[in-house]
Amino acid sequence: MAGNTLLPLLSPILETVVTQRLRLKKNADRRLKAGHLWLYSNEIDIAETPLKDFEPGAQAIVEAANGRAMGVAYVNPNSLICGRIVSRDTDVMLSRSLLVHRFKQALSLRERLFARPFYRLVHGEGDLLPGLVVDRFDDVVVVQLNTLGMEKVRDEIIDALNKVLSPRVIVLRGDTAGRRLEQLDEQVEIVQGELDGAVALEENGVRFETDVVGGQKTGWFFDHRDNRAWLNTQVAGKRVLDVFSYVGGWGVQAAASGASEVVCVDASAPALERVMSNAALNGVEDRVSTLQGDAFEMLAQLKAQGEVFDVIVLDPPAFIRKRKDINAGERAYGKLNREAIRLLGRDGLLMSASCSMHLASDRLIDIVRGSARHQDRHAQLIYQGHQAGDHPIHPSIPETAYLKAMGVRIFRD
């Protein structure tokens, strides 16, 4: 009788039993033991468990070379990262029940960190849900299913979000690089509710609106929240240049924090229109202006016009997407920082950022140092930042620590 009374408690977790097994080569379990969540195709003992036998997206029990079970992963035999661990308990698969549990864990962290419901709710591996990103804009959530394994449980993800958050609107952003790598369809869908125009958010006490359907990524970049907060303390009475401004995350906050003038540069006309509407939302439109065009060309144009700024923000897209791009990407970061430093006054502040996972923090410091010396200036590193707490870093996965932000004083003798 007692055993029967426990069944309702256990049944949500034990919805389906995973029976297929994925065997690792000898010593290939070291990273998993250390906490990593990825399996590479060259680590699999294909004599024992041929990858070709796995249906793409299927779940399997991962075994060490000696047969010891190590957890459950979803598998894509067509990807270099052929497996991603979703549970260390071999009785728990990626299901609605596990998703609800993980979402509640993630929500408890965000509610500890933030007073308002505007944040990244799920940050992939950082929240033990590899391949899944969820950004929250109060009652609107934007979801990225970046892997086939997550695509397979799409309906369960939607159900779990409704269980934990009950959002009014759910948007699926399928236009990601990760999906392209896994040969998944690229599309953007509103799968629940209706959207009428832009979505509102608040960051560091400043109001914004953004397009979560047609904008970049999920429509906003929550990861720089803390870095923007620091810069906001440095801009009062200053002339600020915000390069790669998107919809004004840095620039509008700078104006709201007392900057005397802000110029936002971006290649996208719709993004710059949003800059001005966001400035108006905060009553600072008289101190914000925009320039549309290629960032490098705009920097050269501003120099030719004799413009000088007190503070410059460089927040470019990733110039290094793959390891093979490192040399070319570092040259691009160097050129960008050199061109920006030419526009700084005698004692200026440069906020130089990179979201390139393959650019190490010390390399960005060296690039900024070299760029300052190229202009015969001195550099003092006065602030080092990374992604905000809603983008948690998995200590076993260096790739999750992708964001760098350097606040550097640039001055002459």
PDB file of N, CA and C in Angstrom, residues 120-185:
ATOM      1  N   ARG A 120      17.352  37.434 -18.469  1.00  0.00           N
ATOM      2  CA  ARG A 120      17.469  36.108 -19.089  1.00  0.00           C
ATOM      3  C   ARG A 120      17.072  35.073 -18.052  1.00  0.00           C
ATOM      4  N   LEU A 121      16.042  34.342 -18.341  1.00  0.00           N
ATOM      5  CA  LEU A 121      15.552  33.323 -17.407  1.00  0.00           C
ATOM      6  C   LEU A 121      16.358  32.033 -17.507  1.00  0.00           C
ATOM      7  N   VAL A 122      16.721  31.638 -18.717  1.00  0.00           N
ATOM      8  CA  VAL A 122      17.491  30.402 -18.917  1.00  0.00           C
ATOM      9  C   VAL A 122      18.676  30.717 -19.817  1.00  0.00           C
ATOM     10  N   HIS A 123      19.862  30.387 -19.325  1.00  0.00           N
ATOM     11  CA  HIS A 123      21.088  30.660 -20.079  1.00  0.00           C
ATOM     12  C   HIS A 123      21.807  29.349 -20.387  1.00  0.00           C
ATOM     13  N   GLY A 124      21.152  28.508 -21.170  1.00  0.00           N
ATOM     14  CA  GLY A 124      21.787  27.298 -21.677  1.00  0.00           C
ATOM     15  C   GLY A 124      22.513  26.491 -20.624  1.00  0.00           C
ATOM     16  N   GLU A 125      23.789  26.193 -20.907  1.00  0.00           N
ATOM     17  CA  GLU A 125      24.598  25.368 -20.020  1.00  0.00           C
ATOM     18  C   GLU A 125      24.706  25.968 -18.622  1.00  0.00           C
ATOM     19  N   GLY A 126      24.696  27.293 -18.524  1.00  0.00           N
ATOM     20  CA  GLY A 126      24.797  27.946 -17.217  1.00  0.00           C
ATOM     21  C   GLY A 126      23.653  27.582 -16.298  1.00  0.00           C
ATOM     22  N   ASP A 127      22.507  27.192 -16.881  1.00  0.00           N
ATOM     23  CA  ASP A 127      21.347  26.767 -16.102  1.00  0.00           C
ATOM     24  C   ASP A 127      21.055  25.285 -16.306  1.00  0.00           C
ATOM     25  N   LEU A 128      22.081  24.539 -16.739  1.00  0.00           N
ATOM     26  CA  LEU A 128      21.999  23.075 -16.915  1.00  0.00           C
ATOM     27  C   LEU A 128      20.971  22.670 -17.957  1.00  0.00           C
ATOM     28  N   LEU A 129      20.714  23.560 -18.914  1.00  0.00           N
ATOM     29  CA  LEU A 129      19.799  23.263 -20.027  1.00  0.00           C
ATOM     30  C   LEU A 129      20.490  23.631 -21.336  1.00  0.00           C
ATOM     31  N   PRO A 130      21.497  22.843 -21.728  1.00  0.00           N
ATOM     32  CA  PRO A 130      22.271  23.179 -22.925  1.00  0.00           C
ATOM     33  C   PRO A 130      21.401  23.277 -24.169  1.00  0.00           C
ATOM     34  N   GLY A 131      21.626  24.351 -24.921  1.00  0.00           N
ATOM     35  CA  GLY A 131      20.879  24.543 -26.163  1.00  0.00           C
ATOM     36  C   GLY A 131      19.612  25.345 -26.011  1.00  0.00           C
ATOM     37  N   LEU A 132      19.288  25.791 -24.792  1.00  0.00           N
ATOM     38  CA  LEU A 132      18.048  26.530 -24.570  1.00  0.00           C
ATOM     39  C   LEU A 132      18.336  27.907 -23.977  1.00  0.00           C
ATOM     40  N   VAL A 133      17.728  28.933 -24.573  1.00  0.00           N
ATOM     41  CA  VAL A 133      17.799  30.298 -24.065  1.00  0.00           C
ATOM     42  C   VAL A 133      16.380  30.833 -23.928  1.00  0.00           C
ATOM     43  N   VAL A 134      16.090  31.449 -22.792  1.00  0.00           N
ATOM     44  CA  VAL A 134      14.786  32.082 -22.574  1.00  0.00           C
ATOM     45  C   VAL A 134      15.018  33.463 -21.975  1.00  0.00           C
ATOM     46  N   ASP A 135      14.562  34.499 -22.656  1.00  0.00           N
ATOM     47  CA  ASP A 135      14.599  35.857 -22.117  1.00  0.00           C
ATOM     48  C   ASP A 135      13.199  36.280 -21.720  1.00  0.00           C
ATOM     49  N   ARG A 136      13.105  36.964 -20.590  1.00  0.00           N
ATOM     50  CA  ARG A 136      11.798  37.364 -20.059  1.00  0.00           C
ATOM     51  C   ARG A 136      11.632  38.883 -20.088  1.00  0.00           C
ATOM     52  N   PHE A 137      10.530  39.306 -20.652  1.00  0.00           N
ATOM     53  CA  PHE A 137      10.120  40.705 -20.652  1.00  0.00           C
ATOM     54  C   PHE A 137       8.763  40.774 -19.967  1.00  0.00           C
ATOM     55  N   ASP A 138       8.762  40.611 -18.658  1.00  0.00           N
ATOM     56  CA  ASP A 138       7.550  40.546 -17.848  1.00  0.00           C
ATOM     57  C   ASP A 138       6.677  39.389 -18.315  1.00  0.00           C
ATOM     58  N   ASP A 139       5.542  39.670 -18.962  1.00  0.00           N
ATOM     59  CA  ASP A 139       4.642  38.581 -19.360  1.00  0.00           C
ATOM     60  C   ASP A 139       4.875  38.111 -20.790  1.00  0.00           C
ATOM     61  N   VAL A 140       5.993  38.524 -21.381  1.00  0.00           N
ATOM     62  CA  VAL A 140       6.397  38.057 -22.713  1.00  0.00           C
ATOM     63  C   VAL A 140       7.717  37.309 -22.563  1.00  0.00           C
ATOM     64  N   VAL A 141       7.778  36.087 -23.083  1.00  0.00           N
ATOM     65  CA  VAL A 141       9.046  35.354 -23.057  1.00  0.00           C
ATOM     66  C   VAL A 141       9.458  35.023 -24.482  1.00  0.00           C
ATOM     67  N   VAL A 142      10.767  35.102 -24.708  1.00  0.00           N
ATOM     68  CA  VAL A 142      11.337  34.820 -26.026  1.00  0.00           C
ATOM     69  C   VAL A 142      12.274  33.634 -25.874  1.00  0.00           C
ATOM     70  N   VAL A 143      12.052  32.613 -26.711  1.00  0.00           N
ATOM     71  CA  VAL A 143      12.737  31.334 -26.560  1.00  0.00           C
ATOM     72  C   VAL A 143      13.595  31.059 -27.789  1.00  0.00           C
ATOM     73  N   GLN A 144      14.819  30.609 -27.545  1.00  0.00           N
ATOM     74  CA  GLN A 144      15.689  30.127 -28.613  1.00  0.00           C
ATOM     75  C   GLN A 144      15.976  28.651 -28.372  1.00  0.00           C
ATOM     76  N   LEU A 145      15.579  27.814 -29.316  1.00  0.00           N
ATOM     77  CA  LEU A 145      15.875  26.382 -29.273  1.00  0.00           C
ATOM     78  C   LEU A 145      17.046  26.157 -30.225  1.00  0.00           C
ATOM     79  N   ASN A 146      18.256  26.132 -29.683  1.00  0.00           N
ATOM     80  CA  ASN A 146      19.454  26.182 -30.518  1.00  0.00           C
ATOM     81  C   ASN A 146      19.997  24.827 -30.934  1.00  0.00           C
ATOM     82  N   THR A 147      19.405  23.749 -30.428  1.00  0.00           N
ATOM     83  CA  THR A 147      19.878  22.414 -30.762  1.00  0.00           C
ATOM     84  C   THR A 147      18.689  21.514 -31.102  1.00  0.00           C
ATOM     85  N   LEU A 148      19.017  20.448 -31.814  1.00  0.00           N
ATOM     86  CA  LEU A 148      17.973  19.490 -32.177  1.00  0.00           C
ATOM     87  C   LEU A 148      17.379  18.836 -30.941  1.00  0.00           C
ATOM     88  N   GLY A 149      18.211  18.583 -29.944  1.00  0.00           N
ATOM     89  CA  GLY A 149      17.697  17.972 -28.716  1.00  0.00           C
ATOM     90  C   GLY A 149      16.635  18.815 -28.055  1.00  0.00           C
ATOM     91  N   MET A 150      16.827  20.141 -28.046  1.00  0.00           N
ATOM     92  CA  MET A 150      15.812  21.022 -27.471  1.00  0.00           C
ATOM     93  C   MET A 150      14.611  21.164 -28.414  1.00  0.00           C
ATOM     94  N   GLU A 151      14.852  21.156 -29.690  1.00  0.00           N
ATOM     95  CA  GLU A 151      13.740  21.221 -30.645  1.00  0.00           C
ATOM     96  C   GLU A 151      12.796  20.031 -30.455  1.00  0.00           C
ATOM     97  N   LYS A 152      13.343  18.886 -30.108  1.00  0.00           N
ATOM     98  CA  LYS A 152      12.531  17.682 -29.921  1.00  0.00           C
ATOM     99  C   LYS A 152      11.552  17.814 -28.755  1.00  0.00           C
ATOM    100  N   VAL A 153      11.881  18.667 -27.780  1.00  0.00           N
ATOM    101  CA  VAL A 153      10.995  18.834 -26.616  1.00  0.00           C
ATOM    102  C   VAL A 153      10.367  20.227 -26.626  1.00  0.00           C
ATOM    103  N   ARG A 154      10.183  20.767 -27.797  1.00  0.00           N
ATOM    104  CA  ARG A 154       9.591  22.104 -27.945  1.00  0.00           C
ATOM    105  C   ARG A 154       8.265  22.221 -27.199  1.00  0.00           C
ATOM    106  N   ASP A 155       7.366  21.289 -27.395  1.00  0.00           N
ATOM    107  CA  ASP A 155       6.048  21.363 -26.747  1.00  0.00           C
ATOM    108  C   ASP A 155       6.167  21.287 -25.228  1.00  0.00           C
ATOM    109  N   GLU A 156       7.088  20.446 -24.755  1.00  0.00           N
ATOM    110  CA  GLU A 156       7.296  20.326 -23.313  1.00  0.00           C
ATOM    111  C   GLU A 156       7.850  21.631 -22.727  1.00  0.00           C
ATOM    112  N   ILE A 157       8.712  22.312 -23.478  1.00  0.00           N
ATOM    113  CA  ILE A 157       9.257  23.596 -23.027  1.00  0.00           C
ATOM    114  C   ILE A 157       8.137  24.621 -22.889  1.00  0.00           C
ATOM    115  N   ILE A 158       7.262  24.671 -23.866  1.00  0.00           N
ATOM    116  CA  ILE A 158       6.132  25.607 -23.814  1.00  0.00           C
ATOM    117  C   ILE A 158       5.228  25.280 -22.623  1.00  0.00           C
ATOM    118  N   ASP A 159       4.943  24.008 -22.432  1.00  0.00           N
ATOM    119  CA  ASP A 159       4.113  23.599 -21.294  1.00  0.00           C
ATOM    120  C   ASP A 159       4.766  23.973 -19.968  1.00  0.00           C
ATOM    121  N   ALA A 160       6.065  23.743 -19.864  1.00  0.00           N
ATOM    122  CA  ALA A 160       6.771  24.025 -18.619  1.00  0.00           C
ATOM    123  C   ALA A 160       6.812  25.529 -18.331  1.00  0.00           C
ATOM    124  N   LEU A 161       6.995  26.337 -19.375  1.00  0.00           N
ATOM    125  CA  LEU A 161       6.968  27.793 -19.185  1.00  0.00           C
ATOM    126  C   LEU A 161       5.609  28.248 -18.673  1.00  0.00           C
ATOM    127  N   ASN A 162       4.560  27.673 -19.210  1.00  0.00           N
ATOM    128  CA  ASN A 162       3.220  28.019 -18.746  1.00  0.00           C
ATOM    129  C   ASN A 162       3.000  27.570 -17.307  1.00  0.00           C
ATOM    130  N   LYS A 163       3.562  26.441 -16.944  1.00  0.00           N
ATOM    131  CA  LYS A 163       3.430  25.952 -15.574  1.00  0.00           C
ATOM    132  C   LYS A 163       4.126  26.884 -14.586  1.00  0.00           C
ATOM    133  N   VAL A 164       5.324  27.370 -14.953  1.00  0.00           N
ATOM    134  CA  VAL A 164       6.146  28.147 -14.016  1.00  0.00           C
ATOM    135  C   VAL A 164       5.839  29.637 -14.080  1.00  0.00           C
ATOM    136  N   LEU A 165       5.582  30.182 -15.281  1.00  0.00           N
ATOM    137  CA  LEU A 165       5.434  31.630 -15.443  1.00  0.00           C
ATOM    138  C   LEU A 165       4.046  32.094 -15.884  1.00  0.00           C
ATOM    139  N   SER A 166       3.317  31.240 -16.579  1.00  0.00           N
ATOM    140  CA  SER A 166       2.031  31.625 -17.189  1.00  0.00           C
ATOM    141  C   SER A 166       2.169  32.908 -18.017  1.00  0.00           C
ATOM    142  N   PRO A 167       3.102  32.938 -18.987  1.00  0.00           N
ATOM    143  CA  PRO A 167       3.282  34.160 -19.774  1.00  0.00           C
ATOM    144  C   PRO A 167       2.095  34.424 -20.692  1.00  0.00           C
ATOM    145  N   ARG A 168       1.889  35.695 -20.983  1.00  0.00           N
ATOM    146  CA  ARG A 168       0.841  36.079 -21.936  1.00  0.00           C
ATOM    147  C   ARG A 168       1.244  35.732 -23.361  1.00  0.00           C
ATOM    148  N   VAL A 169       2.533  35.907 -23.672  1.00  0.00           N
ATOM    149  CA  VAL A 169       3.036  35.697 -25.028  1.00  0.00           C
ATOM    150  C   VAL A 169       4.306  34.856 -24.969  1.00  0.00           C
ATOM    151  N   ILE A 170       4.403  33.905 -25.890  1.00  0.00           N
ATOM    152  CA  ILE A 170       5.640  33.136 -26.074  1.00  0.00           C
ATOM    153  C   ILE A 170       6.076  33.277 -27.524  1.00  0.00           C
ATOM    154  N   VAL A 171       7.305  33.756 -27.717  1.00  0.00           N
ATOM    155  CA  VAL A 171       7.875  33.918 -29.055  1.00  0.00           C
ATOM    156  C   VAL A 171       9.013  32.918 -29.208  1.00  0.00           C
ATOM    157  N   LEU A 172       9.019  32.180 -30.316  1.00  0.00           N
ATOM    158  CA  LEU A 172      10.142  31.300 -30.630  1.00  0.00           C
ATOM    159  C   LEU A 172      11.008  31.980 -31.680  1.00  0.00           C
ATOM    160  N   ARG A 173      12.252  32.294 -31.307  1.00  0.00           N
ATOM    161  CA  ARG A 173      13.202  32.869 -32.251  1.00  0.00           C
ATOM    162  C   ARG A 173      14.076  31.744 -32.789  1.00  0.00           C
ATOM    163  N   GLY A 174      13.738  31.284 -33.983  1.00  0.00           N
ATOM    164  CA  GLY A 174      14.474  30.177 -34.590  1.00  0.00           C
ATOM    165  C   GLY A 174      15.551  30.622 -35.549  1.00  0.00           C
ATOM    166  N   ASP A 175      15.859  31.919 -35.579  1.00  0.00           N
ATOM    167  CA  ASP A 175      16.831  32.461 -36.531  1.00  0.00           C
ATOM    168  C   ASP A 175      18.207  32.603 -35.877  1.00  0.00           C
ATOM    169  N   THR A 176      18.740  31.477 -35.375  1.00  0.00           N
ATOM    170  CA  THR A 176      20.002  31.536 -34.644  1.00  0.00           C
ATOM    171  C   THR A 176      21.099  30.768 -35.369  1.00  0.00           C
ATOM    172  N   ALA A 177      22.346  31.147 -35.078  1.00  0.00           N
ATOM    173  CA  ALA A 177      23.494  30.458 -35.668  1.00  0.00           C
ATOM    174  C   ALA A 177      23.542  29.002 -35.215  1.00  0.00           C
ATOM    175  N   GLY A 178      23.159  28.758 -33.961  1.00  0.00           N
ATOM    176  CA  GLY A 178      23.161  27.395 -33.445  1.00  0.00           C
ATOM    177  C   GLY A 178      22.246  26.482 -34.233  1.00  0.00           C
ATOM    178  N   ARG A 179      21.087  26.987 -34.595  1.00  0.00           N
ATOM    179  CA  ARG A 179      20.162  26.172 -35.381  1.00  0.00           C
ATOM    180  C   ARG A 179      20.723  25.893 -36.769  1.00  0.00           C
ATOM    181  N   ARG A 180      21.405  26.859 -37.329  1.00  0.00           N
ATOM    182  CA  ARG A 180      22.007  26.635 -38.645  1.00  0.00           C
ATOM    183  C   ARG A 180      23.056  25.533 -38.574  1.00  0.00           C
ATOM    184  N   LEU A 181      23.850  25.539 -37.494  1.00  0.00           N
ATOM    185  CA  LEU A 181      24.862  24.505 -37.331  1.00  0.00           C
ATOM    186  C   LEU A 181      24.239  23.123 -37.216  1.00  0.00           C
ATOM    187  N   GLU A 182      23.067  23.042 -36.629  1.00  0.00           N
ATOM    188  CA  GLU A 182      22.392  21.752 -36.455  1.00  0.00           C
ATOM    189  C   GLU A 182      21.381  21.476 -37.562  1.00  0.00           C
ATOM    190  N   GLN A 183      21.442  22.300 -38.619  1.00  0.00           N
ATOM    191  CA  GLN A 183      20.618  22.102 -39.817  1.00  0.00           C
ATOM    192  C   GLN A 183      19.129  22.084 -39.496  1.00  0.00           C
ATOM    193  N   LEU A 184      18.731  23.007 -38.642  1.00  0.00           N
ATOM    194  CA  LEU A 184      17.328  23.148 -38.274  1.00  0.00           C
ATOM    195  C   LEU A 184      16.696  24.301 -39.034  1.00  0.00           C
ATOM    196  N   ASP A 185      15.392  24.231 -39.220  1.00  0.00           N
ATOM    197  CA  ASP A 185      14.672  25.302 -39.910  1.00  0.00           C
ATOM    198  C   ASP A 185      14.833  26.609 -39.152  1.00  0.00           C
TER     199      ASP A 185
END
